[in-house]
Tab-separated table of C-alpha atoms in Angstrom:
chain	number	residue	atom	x	y	z
A	199	MET	CA	83.795	29.470	-52.913
A	200	SER	CA	83.711	33.115	-53.931
A	201	LEU	CA	84.957	34.141	-57.351
A	202	LYS	CA	87.938	35.930	-55.823
A	203	THR	CA	89.290	33.004	-53.803
A	204	ASN	CA	88.557	30.722	-56.739
A	205	TRP	CA	90.929	32.761	-58.880
A	206	ARG	CA	93.507	32.759	-56.105
A	207	TYR	CA	93.256	28.958	-55.903
A	208	LEU	CA	93.699	28.598	-59.673
A	209	LEU	CA	96.705	30.912	-59.538
A	210	GLN	CA	98.212	28.783	-56.781
A	211	ILE	CA	97.753	25.635	-58.912
A	212	PHE	CA	99.325	27.423	-61.860
A	213	LEU	CA	102.354	28.587	-59.855
A	214	SER	CA	102.912	25.197	-58.225
A	215	PHE	CA	103.251	23.509	-61.607
A	216	PHE	CA	105.045	26.462	-63.188
A	217	LYS	CA	107.857	26.054	-60.631
A	218	ILE	CA	108.307	22.342	-61.346
A	219	GLY	CA	108.913	22.566	-65.109
A	220	PRO	CA	112.168	24.468	-65.480
A	221	VAL	CA	114.193	22.499	-62.933
A	222	THR	CA	113.556	19.025	-64.277
A	223	PHE	CA	115.978	18.149	-67.008
A	224	GLY	CA	115.953	14.763	-68.656
A	225	GLY	CA	112.321	14.138	-69.409
A	226	GLY	CA	109.049	13.600	-67.648
A	227	TYR	CA	110.068	10.906	-65.181
A	228	ALA	CA	112.428	13.379	-63.522
A	229	MET	CA	109.369	15.483	-62.676
A	230	ILE	CA	107.524	12.793	-60.708
A	231	PRO	CA	109.317	13.265	-57.365
A	232	MET	CA	109.041	17.060	-57.765
A	233	ILE	CA	105.295	16.882	-58.369
A	234	GLU	CA	104.895	14.560	-55.409
A	235	ARG	CA	106.794	16.892	-53.091
A	236	GLU	CA	104.815	19.917	-54.211
A	237	VAL	CA	101.256	18.555	-54.221
A	238	VAL	CA	101.483	15.919	-51.460
A	239	GLN	CA	103.980	17.194	-48.921
A	240	LYS	CA	103.899	20.945	-49.333
A	241	ARG	CA	100.371	21.802	-50.468
A	242	LYS	CA	98.667	18.672	-49.056
A	243	TRP	CA	96.279	18.756	-52.017
A	244	VAL	CA	96.413	15.009	-52.663
A	245	LYS	CA	97.305	11.965	-50.527
A	246	THR	CA	100.332	9.767	-51.325
A	247	LYS	CA	98.107	6.827	-52.272
A	248	GLU	CA	96.048	8.958	-54.660
A	249	VAL	CA	99.074	10.503	-56.310
A	250	SER	CA	100.609	7.098	-57.105
A	251	GLU	CA	97.286	6.107	-58.667
A	252	ILE	CA	97.367	9.326	-60.692
A	253	PHE	CA	100.908	8.578	-61.895
A	254	ALA	CA	99.835	5.058	-62.917
A	255	ILE	CA	97.036	6.443	-65.070
A	256	ALA	CA	99.224	9.283	-66.392
A	257	GLU	CA	101.599	6.600	-67.606
A	258	SER	CA	98.883	4.543	-69.308
A	259	VAL	CA	97.296	7.281	-71.400
A	260	PRO	CA	98.992	8.915	-74.396
A	261	GLY	CA	101.221	11.906	-73.707
A	262	ALA	CA	104.068	13.003	-71.507
A	263	ILE	CA	103.766	11.648	-67.980
A	264	ALA	CA	104.589	14.966	-66.272
A	265	ILE	CA	102.013	16.885	-68.305
A	266	ASN	CA	99.415	14.136	-67.858
A	267	SER	CA	99.932	14.039	-64.071
A	268	ALA	CA	99.693	17.818	-63.787
A	269	THR	CA	96.501	17.838	-65.863
A	270	PHE	CA	94.977	15.038	-63.797
A	271	ILE	CA	95.833	16.673	-60.452
A	272	GLY	CA	94.554	20.025	-61.749
A	273	TYR	CA	91.259	18.369	-62.669
A	274	ARG	CA	90.925	16.750	-59.237
A	275	LEU	CA	91.528	20.139	-57.583
A	276	ALA	CA	89.417	22.463	-59.696
A	277	GLY	CA	87.661	20.645	-62.540
A	278	VAL	CA	88.229	21.420	-66.217
A	279	LYS	CA	89.569	24.910	-65.406
A	280	GLY	CA	92.063	23.378	-62.999
A	281	ALA	CA	93.167	20.829	-65.606
A	282	ILE	CA	93.826	23.529	-68.194
A	283	ILE	CA	95.589	25.804	-65.696
A	284	ALA	CA	97.857	23.032	-64.364
A	285	MET	CA	98.727	21.865	-67.886
A	286	THR	CA	99.564	25.407	-68.970
A	287	GLY	CA	101.641	25.896	-65.824
A	288	VAL	CA	103.758	22.813	-66.382
A	289	LEU	CA	104.148	23.434	-70.116
A	290	LEU	CA	104.827	27.183	-70.253
A	291	PRO	CA	108.358	27.353	-68.741
A	292	THR	CA	109.686	24.462	-70.827
A	293	PHE	CA	108.006	25.971	-73.892
A	294	LEU	CA	109.808	29.281	-73.364
A	295	ILE	CA	113.139	27.557	-72.656
A	296	VAL	CA	112.895	25.341	-75.747
A	297	VAL	CA	111.980	28.305	-77.964
A	298	ALA	CA	114.961	30.253	-76.540
A	299	LEU	CA	117.264	27.282	-77.181
A	300	SER	CA	115.883	26.870	-80.723
A	301	ILE	CA	116.713	30.502	-81.480
A	302	LEU	CA	120.174	30.109	-79.961
A	303	PHE	CA	120.754	26.871	-81.885
A	304	LEU	CA	119.878	28.500	-85.228
A	305	PHE	CA	122.483	31.178	-84.512
A	306	ILE	CA	125.343	28.932	-83.407
A	307	LYS	CA	124.851	25.756	-85.441
A	308	ASP	CA	127.236	26.835	-88.219
A	309	ASN	CA	130.061	27.596	-85.813
A	310	PRO	CA	132.874	25.030	-86.432
A	311	PHE	CA	133.169	24.151	-82.735
A	312	VAL	CA	129.433	23.579	-82.436
A	313	GLU	CA	129.490	21.501	-85.628
A	314	SER	CA	132.180	19.172	-84.305
A	315	ALA	CA	130.543	19.020	-80.885
A	316	PHE	CA	127.321	17.871	-82.559
A	317	VAL	CA	129.121	15.109	-84.473
A	318	GLY	CA	129.978	13.617	-81.081
A	319	ILE	CA	126.596	14.458	-79.549
A	320	ARG	CA	124.724	12.622	-82.326
A	321	ALA	CA	126.501	9.396	-81.354
A	322	ALA	CA	125.540	10.011	-77.717
A	323	ILE	CA	121.901	10.589	-78.746
A	324	VAL	CA	121.894	7.132	-80.346
A	325	ALA	CA	123.106	5.783	-76.970
A	326	LEU	CA	120.370	7.726	-75.157
A	327	ILE	CA	117.688	6.227	-77.406
A	328	ALA	CA	119.193	2.731	-77.158
A	329	PHE	CA	119.222	3.065	-73.370
A	330	ALA	CA	115.549	4.133	-73.422
A	331	ALA	CA	114.817	0.967	-75.437
A	332	TYR	CA	116.712	-1.117	-72.885
A	333	LYS	CA	114.826	0.417	-69.961
A	334	ILE	CA	111.364	-0.019	-71.462
A	335	GLY	CA	112.391	-3.485	-72.668
A	336	LEU	CA	112.948	-4.509	-69.045
A	337	THR	CA	109.238	-4.066	-68.297
A	338	ALA	CA	107.906	-4.942	-71.757
A	339	ILE	CA	109.676	-8.178	-72.624
A	340	TYR	CA	109.166	-11.102	-70.258
A	341	ASP	CA	107.775	-13.962	-72.327
A	342	LYS	CA	108.160	-15.401	-75.848
A	343	THR	CA	105.202	-13.484	-77.296
A	344	THR	CA	106.456	-10.077	-76.186
A	345	LEU	CA	109.971	-10.868	-77.435
A	346	VAL	CA	108.617	-11.859	-80.865
A	347	ILE	CA	106.431	-8.729	-81.053
A	348	THR	CA	109.408	-6.497	-80.233
A	349	ILE	CA	111.649	-8.036	-82.893
A	350	LEU	CA	108.863	-8.056	-85.499
A	351	THR	CA	108.048	-4.389	-84.848
A	352	ALA	CA	111.638	-3.254	-85.353
A	353	ALA	CA	111.958	-5.453	-88.474
A	354	ILE	CA	108.643	-4.281	-89.992
A	355	LEU	CA	109.562	-0.621	-89.458
A	356	TYR	CA	113.027	-1.139	-90.897
A	357	PHE	CA	112.104	-3.166	-93.972
A	358	LEU	CA	108.501	-2.279	-94.808
A	359	HIS	CA	108.351	1.367	-93.734
A	360	ILE	CA	104.809	1.087	-92.397
A	361	HIS	CA	103.702	4.254	-90.636
A	362	PRO	CA	104.502	3.968	-86.908
A	363	VAL	CA	101.076	5.369	-85.975
A	364	LEU	CA	99.432	2.351	-87.640
A	365	ILE	CA	101.780	0.056	-85.767
A	366	ILE	CA	100.948	1.667	-82.415
A	367	VAL	CA	97.203	1.507	-83.062
A	368	GLY	CA	97.669	-2.074	-84.254
A	369	GLY	CA	99.485	-2.810	-80.997
A	370	ILE	CA	96.359	-2.063	-78.970
A	371	GLY	CA	94.311	-4.537	-81.021
A	372	LEU	CA	97.110	-7.080	-81.111
A	373	GLY	CA	97.485	-7.084	-77.324
A	374	ILE	CA	93.771	-7.659	-76.779
A	375	ALA	CA	93.636	-10.316	-79.512
A	376	VAL	CA	96.684	-12.249	-78.300
A	377	VAL	CA	95.472	-12.371	-74.694
A	378	ASN	CA	92.046	-13.644	-75.787
A	379	VAL	CA	93.341	-16.198	-78.297
A	380	LYS	CA	95.752	-17.575	-75.682
A	381	LYS	CA	92.851	-17.817	-73.248
A	382	LEU	CA	90.779	-19.768	-75.807
A	383	LEU	CA	93.696	-22.131	-76.285
A	384	GLY	CA	93.909	-22.601	-72.541
A	385	TYR	CA	97.038	-20.565	-71.827
A	386	ALA	CA	97.153	-17.899	-69.152
A	387	THR	CA	98.959	-14.650	-69.990
A	388	ARG	CA	100.794	-12.636	-67.398
A	389	LEU	CA	99.599	-9.118	-68.130
A	390	ASP	CA	102.597	-7.474	-66.597
A	391	ARG	CA	105.940	-8.475	-65.324
A	392	ASN	CA	104.975	-8.538	-61.639
A	393	ASP	CA	101.795	-10.613	-61.974
A	394	LYS	CA	102.013	-13.893	-60.096
B	263	MET	CA	99.024	25.803	-94.845
B	264	VAL	CA	102.027	24.919	-92.756
B	265	LEU	CA	100.556	25.886	-89.343
B	266	LEU	CA	97.540	23.657	-89.884
B	267	ASP	CA	99.848	20.891	-91.114
B	268	LEU	CA	101.995	21.167	-87.987
B	269	PHE	CA	98.928	21.182	-85.742
B	270	TRP	CA	97.352	18.094	-87.355
B	271	THR	CA	100.624	16.213	-87.428
B	272	PHE	CA	101.308	16.711	-83.737
B	273	LEU	CA	97.655	16.203	-82.818
B	274	LEU	CA	97.795	12.770	-84.459
B	275	ILE	CA	101.089	11.991	-82.699
B	276	GLY	CA	99.629	13.253	-79.420
B	277	PHE	CA	96.823	10.704	-79.617
B	278	VAL	CA	99.196	7.747	-79.973
B	279	SER	CA	102.081	8.835	-77.753
B	280	PHE	CA	101.928	5.899	-75.386
B	281	GLY	CA	104.871	4.995	-73.220
B	282	GLY	CA	106.894	8.166	-73.053
B	283	GLY	CA	108.743	10.469	-75.379
B	284	TYR	CA	111.421	8.243	-76.867
B	285	ALA	CA	108.791	6.074	-78.539
B	286	MET	CA	107.559	9.132	-80.430
B	287	ILE	CA	110.964	9.867	-81.964
B	288	PRO	CA	110.484	7.627	-85.043
B	289	VAL	CA	106.936	8.934	-85.539
B	290	ILE	CA	107.992	12.585	-85.427
B	291	GLU	CA	111.060	11.812	-87.553
B	292	LEU	CA	108.974	10.187	-90.289
B	293	GLU	CA	106.419	13.026	-90.389
B	294	VAL	CA	109.132	15.680	-90.356
B	295	SER	CA	111.091	14.129	-93.238
B	296	GLN	CA	107.963	13.289	-95.266
B	297	HIS	CA	106.751	16.884	-95.017
B	298	GLY	CA	110.237	18.068	-95.952
B	299	TRP	CA	110.492	20.114	-92.753
B	300	MET	CA	113.978	18.767	-91.969
B	301	THR	CA	116.339	15.858	-92.656
B	302	THR	CA	116.895	12.909	-90.292
B	303	GLN	CA	120.317	14.288	-89.436
B	304	GLU	CA	118.890	17.706	-88.578
B	305	PHE	CA	116.240	15.953	-86.531
B	306	THR	CA	118.972	14.214	-84.507
B	307	ASP	CA	120.090	17.678	-83.409
B	308	VAL	CA	116.501	18.449	-82.409
B	309	ILE	CA	116.590	15.404	-80.108
B	310	ALA	CA	119.917	16.635	-78.724
B	311	VAL	CA	118.518	20.075	-77.908
B	312	ALA	CA	115.217	18.578	-76.660
B	313	GLY	CA	117.199	16.225	-74.418
B	314	MET	CA	119.251	19.093	-73.010
B	315	SER	CA	116.141	21.168	-72.245
B	316	PRO	CA	113.993	20.637	-69.177
B	317	GLY	CA	110.668	18.928	-69.760
B	318	PRO	CA	109.299	16.001	-71.745
B	319	ILE	CA	111.355	15.063	-74.797
B	320	ALA	CA	108.405	14.557	-77.196
B	321	THR	CA	106.810	17.912	-76.390
B	322	ASN	CA	110.192	19.635	-76.548
B	323	SER	CA	110.899	18.111	-79.977
B	324	ALA	CA	107.471	19.227	-81.220
B	325	ILE	CA	108.144	22.784	-80.028
B	326	PHE	CA	111.586	22.815	-81.665
B	327	VAL	CA	110.320	21.396	-84.972
B	328	GLY	CA	107.429	23.886	-84.923
B	329	TYR	CA	109.765	26.792	-84.278
B	330	GLN	CA	112.239	25.805	-87.003
B	331	THR	CA	109.431	25.280	-89.505
B	332	ALA	CA	107.191	28.281	-88.872
B	333	GLY	CA	108.583	30.458	-86.087
B	334	LEU	CA	106.834	31.218	-82.811
B	335	SER	CA	103.321	30.474	-84.091
B	336	GLY	CA	104.642	27.139	-85.394
B	337	ALA	CA	106.010	26.340	-81.931
B	338	ILE	CA	102.677	27.223	-80.299
B	339	VAL	CA	100.476	25.149	-82.638
B	340	SER	CA	102.840	22.164	-82.409
B	341	ALA	CA	102.825	22.257	-78.599
B	342	LEU	CA	99.025	22.564	-78.570
B	343	GLY	CA	98.659	19.685	-81.022
B	344	MET	CA	100.843	17.515	-78.807
B	345	VAL	CA	99.011	18.242	-75.518
B	346	ILE	CA	95.331	18.596	-76.539
B	347	PRO	CA	94.849	14.803	-76.910
B	348	SER	CA	96.251	14.262	-73.398
B	349	LEU	CA	93.906	16.891	-71.982
B	350	LEU	CA	90.838	15.387	-73.678
B	351	ILE	CA	91.681	11.795	-72.748
B	352	ILE	CA	92.445	12.655	-69.125
B	353	LEU	CA	89.237	14.646	-68.765
B	354	ILE	CA	87.259	11.688	-70.127
B	355	ILE	CA	89.002	9.179	-67.871
B	356	ALA	CA	88.805	11.404	-64.796
B	357	THR	CA	85.090	11.964	-65.362
B	358	PHE	CA	83.953	8.476	-66.306
B	359	PHE	CA	86.265	5.674	-65.269
B	360	PHE	CA	88.935	6.488	-62.793
B	361	LYS	CA	90.264	2.911	-62.497
B	362	PHE	CA	90.997	2.841	-66.243
B	363	ASN	CA	94.477	1.315	-65.877
B	364	GLU	CA	93.135	-1.653	-63.905
B	365	LEU	CA	90.610	-2.735	-66.558
B	366	HIS	CA	91.435	-6.127	-68.073
B	367	ILE	CA	91.045	-4.829	-71.614
B	368	VAL	CA	93.474	-1.966	-70.923
B	369	LYS	CA	95.998	-4.368	-69.401
B	370	SER	CA	95.645	-6.662	-72.435
B	371	ALA	CA	96.160	-3.730	-74.792
B	372	PHE	CA	99.347	-2.830	-72.956
B	373	TYR	CA	100.546	-6.421	-73.214
B	374	GLY	CA	100.768	-5.782	-76.961
B	375	LEU	CA	101.640	-2.091	-76.800
B	376	ARG	CA	104.698	-2.296	-74.548
B	377	PRO	CA	106.763	-4.609	-76.799
B	378	ILE	CA	105.664	-2.573	-79.842
B	379	ILE	CA	106.893	0.603	-78.155
B	380	THR	CA	110.182	-1.199	-77.401
B	381	GLY	CA	110.499	-2.215	-81.059
B	382	LEU	CA	109.756	1.359	-82.104
B	383	ILE	CA	112.552	2.743	-79.934
B	384	ILE	CA	114.993	0.062	-81.140
B	385	TYR	CA	114.142	1.075	-84.708
B	386	ALA	CA	114.698	4.753	-83.823
B	387	ALA	CA	118.136	3.966	-82.397
B	388	LEU	CA	119.045	1.903	-85.477
B	389	ASN	CA	117.780	4.519	-87.913
B	390	PHE	CA	119.685	7.307	-86.133
B	391	ALA	CA	122.832	5.195	-85.905
B	392	ILE	CA	122.772	4.634	-89.682
B	393	THR	CA	122.000	8.218	-90.734
B	394	ASN	CA	124.669	9.584	-88.399
B	395	ASN	CA	127.374	7.084	-89.456
B	396	VAL	CA	127.590	5.341	-86.089
B	397	ILE	CA	126.946	2.177	-88.090
B	398	GLY	CA	128.300	2.239	-91.623
B	399	GLU	CA	131.374	1.736	-93.755
B	400	ILE	CA	134.525	0.700	-91.937
B	401	SER	CA	136.567	3.827	-91.244
B	402	TRP	CA	138.206	5.607	-88.340
B	403	HIS	CA	135.358	8.101	-88.278
B	404	THR	CA	132.709	5.407	-87.900
B	405	PHE	CA	134.870	3.596	-85.358
B	406	SER	CA	135.350	6.716	-83.214
B	407	LEU	CA	131.593	7.415	-83.283
B	408	LEU	CA	130.936	3.821	-82.254
B	409	VAL	CA	133.317	4.319	-79.315
B	410	ILE	CA	131.397	7.464	-78.246
B	411	PHE	CA	128.167	5.478	-78.534
B	412	LEU	CA	129.500	2.631	-76.391
B	413	LEU	CA	131.020	4.939	-73.770
B	414	SER	CA	127.766	6.932	-73.569
B	415	PHE	CA	125.717	3.756	-73.207
B	416	PHE	CA	128.059	2.522	-70.477
B	417	ALA	CA	127.881	5.882	-68.671
B	418	LEU	CA	124.069	5.820	-68.750
B	419	MET	CA	123.666	2.204	-67.716
B	420	LYS	CA	126.501	1.402	-65.344
B	421	LEU	CA	127.544	4.798	-64.005
B	422	ARG	CA	123.922	6.034	-63.985
B	423	MET	CA	125.174	9.331	-65.336
B	424	HIS	CA	122.560	12.018	-66.044
B	425	PRO	CA	121.743	12.319	-69.783
B	426	ILE	CA	122.720	16.007	-69.737
B	427	PHE	CA	126.285	15.136	-68.674
B	428	VAL	CA	126.494	12.388	-71.283
B	429	ILE	CA	125.446	14.853	-74.022
B	430	ALA	CA	127.893	17.496	-72.733
B	431	LEU	CA	130.792	15.023	-72.555
B	432	ALA	CA	130.065	13.743	-76.071
B	433	GLY	CA	130.114	17.377	-77.231
B	434	VAL	CA	133.554	17.864	-75.691
B	435	TYR	CA	134.838	14.645	-77.348
B	436	GLY	CA	133.411	15.914	-80.625
B	437	ILE	CA	135.328	19.200	-80.358
B	438	VAL	CA	138.555	17.378	-79.452
B	439	LEU	CA	138.235	14.658	-82.113
B	440	TYR	CA	136.713	16.251	-85.213
């Protein structure tokens, strides 16, 4: 591949992901069908089977799923350069929009109408977070152990104020330990909800 | 130096942000209030604006916090801190073990991680409910906020309403009621 077409290819990757960002409100999961349409159906860069594998991994590693998927696809298409370009493409529009909204918010937040609107919005944000807990709970809680871990985590955070980062890191070790201890005791653990 | 502080804070959060943006809310909230960058109540408004913007909620919150704390350069270093861990981890996985998510040890780790993430989000909801008076002393104000909470939850779960509409409607109720 000549240097010139290489740059054109990178630009195409950048633009594909740049387009996806600004139209997907409501978090990363909203971007998944958009990414699929762009890279599978339109560009034919990746096959459907591969892209679902990419989404599965994007979900398992730390970070936002949309950004992770873009980075992963970028890497598959054009190596490290592709990964960086795709990540920048997906991040840049939302970055600019959020900065614009932050500036706007600083200007209007003392307006009495905005103040009263935000009193109501804060209650809705609690509902949004509670709903996120409900949705992830559907896949996370399916036996006694996972139920106990969930309740303990919320209680420990509320009463003991341990840093959440420690709790998350602890969660990795705890998961591995619990599965192995149960195995030693002769119990099988279903590793996710759909395991038979 | 505040830029370095922002970068390190979000870099650390970036490395542990398993399971989507909402799980990172309590982590960002704790860091933000411990550093004295903003109060929990102000941070609730960050979530509101982040939720109304396109894109991932955790990255959006990082950008907003960065901007409010140190202007445009703050927004840039916070965004970089949040995404650099993802980039590094994905490059490693893509290069060395593609089937990462099918490894038994990874599946076992997630057996523990998923309920912990759920607990984290429950705590975030509880913490926000208390600081914003959705749960609190018995008064008409608290009661009306609780009604907005319940209606919003119902709209999200049963009517499958888009979060943007729920936020907008709650804003309209707020203007009418308060």
